[in-house]
Amino acid sequence: MAVLQVSGAGFSLVHQHRIGWNKGGIRAVGSSAIVRTEEDKVKVGGSDLKVTKLGIGAWSWGDTSYWNNFQWDDKKLKAAKAAFDVSVDSGITFFDTAEVYGSSFSFGAINSETLLGRFIKERKETDPAVEVAVATKFAALPWRLGRGSVVSALKDSLCRLGLSSVELYQLHWPGIWGNEGYIDGLGDAVEKGLVKAVGVSNYSDKRLRDAYEQLKKRGIPLASNQVNYSLIYRAPEENGVKAACDELGITLIAYSPIAQGALTGKYTPENPPTGPRGRIYTPEVLTKLQPLISRIKEIGQNYNKTPTQVVLNWLIAQDNVVPIPGAKNAKQAQEFCGALGWKLTDEEVSELRSMASEIKPVIGFPVEKL
């Protein structure tokens, strides 16, 4: 069922649909809001860039090293394309990729930037007015030295994407050395018109503040810090990163916001995830998660929402946070859209944090504590 909602600022379509989310036959009613107004977007830090309140991560697109059971094929390509189209149809137009996603060093992989660029091009052929906000990332590899390496890598990314500029360019992780040069390179990219806003990823409180001050001297805002953040991995709240982002006006972009699927209710101790995720979210970890998952499901039923939609809404409720769950197919993309257009109560937000605090967090990104 679709309901047209009209306001002074524009209009939106709300689609009602049902999504099954576990193998026990239990079905939860979900809804996804199609957003079409500027009210439904947020500014990224102190930049002029505005993006949807939730983005889509493209880490899995073309990847054979971590996702997709180590193989990429035409079926998965079509599923990724469908995820892109459904996201755009639903008004989610912010996509995050990186030059190392779908790396050529991994057998059979296709670069995620190349796929995203192809999807955008194909979409514009039928919908020329569509506007997609692209974020990609620079890999701080040890042999990359100086500010010029950042601009050079960005130009290579633009070539793969088939674009003349991107909305957001980020340093994927802090380098072993040369970080001041990398920050200068971000500033150069802005001044050359290759990017609208710049950010970092996996940066600690101190590194974040240093980067912010370095760019500030050139009148360029540090717009974002992309870090691992979810209900069960709240390190940014504990290590000062979230507080620094809020204080400095830097948007926190949350990757792995559904804990790589562990918070969706899909996996159980009897049915753990496959591949590398199975070594992280083991039956033992999933057993400890069950009371929290059960409560998430109960809260979701009160709103006709799935567990995935609840935990994404929990992150959005933290303010100054843009989650970017990874969508491998149309069903996932449509479900993510249902995290928008409603809000958990303060009591529910606090209750879920309290329950999650009793669970020991699992692995984070290795360079977070450098």
Coordinates of C-alpha atoms in Angstrom, one line a residue, residues 79-236:
A79 CA 21.6 -8.2 -7.2
A80 CA 24.0 -5.3 -6.4
K81 CA 22.5 -3.3 -9.3
A82 CA 19.0 -4.0 -7.9
A83 CA 20.1 -2.8 -4.5
F84 CA 21.4 0.4 -6.1
D85 CA 18.2 1.0 -8.0
V86 CA 15.8 0.3 -5.1
S87 CA 17.9 2.6 -2.9
V88 CA 17.6 5.5 -5.4
D89 CA 13.9 4.7 -6.0
S90 CA 13.4 5.0 -2.2
G91 CA 15.3 8.3 -2.0
I92 CA 18.5 6.9 -0.5
T93 CA 21.1 8.6 -2.8
F94 CA 24.3 8.5 -0.7
F95 CA 26.7 5.7 -1.5
D96 CA 30.0 4.9 0.1
T97 CA 32.8 3.0 -1.7
A98 CA 36.6 2.8 -1.7
E99 CA 39.5 2.2 -4.1
V100 CA 40.3 -1.1 -2.2
Y101 CA 36.8 -2.5 -2.3
G102 CA 36.8 -5.3 -4.9
S103 CA 40.6 -5.0 -5.1
S104 CA 42.4 -6.4 -8.1
F105 CA 44.7 -8.2 -5.7
S106 CA 41.7 -10.5 -4.9
F107 CA 41.1 -13.2 -7.5
G108 CA 37.9 -12.7 -9.5
A109 CA 37.0 -9.4 -7.9
I110 CA 35.6 -6.3 -9.6
N111 CA 36.3 -2.9 -8.2
S112 CA 33.4 -1.5 -6.3
E113 CA 34.0 2.0 -7.7
T114 CA 33.8 0.6 -11.2
L115 CA 30.5 -1.0 -10.4
L116 CA 29.0 2.0 -8.7
G117 CA 30.1 4.2 -11.6
R118 CA 28.4 1.8 -14.0
F119 CA 25.2 1.8 -12.0
I120 CA 25.1 5.6 -11.9
K121 CA 25.7 5.8 -15.7
E122 CA 23.0 3.3 -16.5
R123 CA 20.6 5.0 -14.1
K124 CA 21.2 8.4 -15.7
E125 CA 20.4 7.0 -19.1
T126 CA 16.8 6.5 -18.0
D127 CA 16.6 9.2 -15.3
P128 CA 18.9 12.1 -16.3
A129 CA 17.9 14.3 -13.4
V130 CA 18.9 11.7 -10.7
E131 CA 21.4 13.0 -8.2
V132 CA 23.7 10.6 -6.4
A133 CA 26.2 11.6 -3.7
V134 CA 29.3 9.5 -3.9
A135 CA 31.8 9.0 -1.1
T136 CA 35.1 7.1 -1.8
K137 CA 38.3 6.6 0.1
F138 CA 42.1 6.9 -0.3
A139 CA 44.2 3.9 0.9
A140 CA 47.1 5.1 3.0
L141 CA 49.5 2.5 1.7
P142 CA 53.1 2.7 3.0
W143 CA 54.6 3.5 -0.4
R144 CA 52.3 6.5 -1.0
L145 CA 54.1 9.6 0.1
G146 CA 53.1 13.2 0.1
R147 CA 50.0 15.3 -0.7
G148 CA 50.3 14.5 -4.5
S149 CA 49.6 10.8 -3.8
V150 CA 46.1 11.8 -2.5
V151 CA 45.2 13.8 -5.6
S152 CA 46.6 11.2 -7.9
A153 CA 44.6 8.4 -6.2
L154 CA 41.5 10.5 -6.3
K155 CA 41.9 11.1 -10.1
D156 CA 42.2 7.3 -10.5
S157 CA 39.1 6.8 -8.5
L158 CA 37.2 9.3 -10.6
C159 CA 38.3 7.5 -13.7
R160 CA 36.9 4.2 -12.4
L161 CA 33.7 6.0 -11.3
G162 CA 33.4 7.8 -14.6
L163 CA 32.9 11.1 -12.8
S164 CA 34.6 14.5 -12.8
S165 CA 34.2 14.9 -9.1
V166 CA 32.8 13.2 -6.0
E167 CA 30.9 14.6 -3.1
L168 CA 33.1 13.2 -0.3
Y169 CA 36.7 12.0 -0.3
Q170 CA 38.1 10.3 2.8
L171 CA 41.4 8.9 4.1
H172 CA 40.5 5.3 4.7
W173 CA 42.8 4.8 7.6
P174 CA 45.8 6.7 9.2
G175 CA 49.1 6.0 7.5
I176 CA 52.1 4.6 9.1
W177 CA 53.8 7.9 8.2
G178 CA 53.0 10.9 6.1
N179 CA 49.6 11.8 7.5
E180 CA 50.1 15.5 7.5
G181 CA 50.9 15.2 3.8
Y182 CA 47.7 13.2 3.3
I183 CA 45.6 15.9 5.0
D184 CA 47.3 18.6 2.8
G185 CA 46.3 16.4 -0.2
L186 CA 42.6 16.5 0.9
G187 CA 42.8 20.2 1.0
D188 CA 44.3 20.3 -2.5
A189 CA 41.5 18.1 -3.8
V190 CA 39.0 20.6 -2.5
E191 CA 40.8 23.5 -4.1
K192 CA 41.1 21.7 -7.4
G193 CA 37.3 21.2 -7.5
L194 CA 37.6 17.4 -7.5
V195 CA 35.5 17.0 -4.3
K196 CA 32.9 18.9 -2.4
A197 CA 33.9 17.8 1.1
V198 CA 36.7 15.8 2.7
G199 CA 36.8 13.4 5.7
V200 CA 38.8 10.7 7.4
S201 CA 38.1 7.1 8.6
N202 CA 39.2 5.1 11.5
Y203 CA 40.7 8.2 13.1
S204 CA 41.2 8.5 16.9
D205 CA 40.2 11.5 18.9
K206 CA 43.7 13.0 18.8
R207 CA 44.2 12.3 15.1
L208 CA 40.8 13.8 14.3
R209 CA 41.5 17.0 16.2
D210 CA 44.9 17.4 14.5
A211 CA 43.4 16.9 11.0
Y212 CA 40.6 19.3 11.8
E213 CA 43.1 22.0 12.9
Q214 CA 45.3 21.5 9.9
L215 CA 42.5 21.9 7.4
K216 CA 41.0 24.8 9.4
K217 CA 44.1 26.8 8.6
R218 CA 43.1 26.7 4.9
G219 CA 39.5 27.5 5.6
I220 CA 38.4 23.9 4.8
P221 CA 36.2 22.0 7.2
L222 CA 36.9 18.4 8.1
A223 CA 33.5 17.1 7.3
S224 CA 33.4 13.5 8.6
N225 CA 35.0 10.6 10.4
Q226 CA 33.9 7.1 9.3
V227 CA 34.2 4.6 12.1
N228 CA 32.9 1.2 13.2
Y229 CA 29.8 2.0 15.3
S230 CA 26.8 -0.1 16.2
L231 CA 24.6 -0.9 19.2
I232 CA 27.0 -3.7 20.2
Y233 CA 30.2 -1.8 19.1
R234 CA 30.1 1.6 20.8
A235 CA 33.9 2.3 20.9
P236 CA 33.3 5.8 19.5

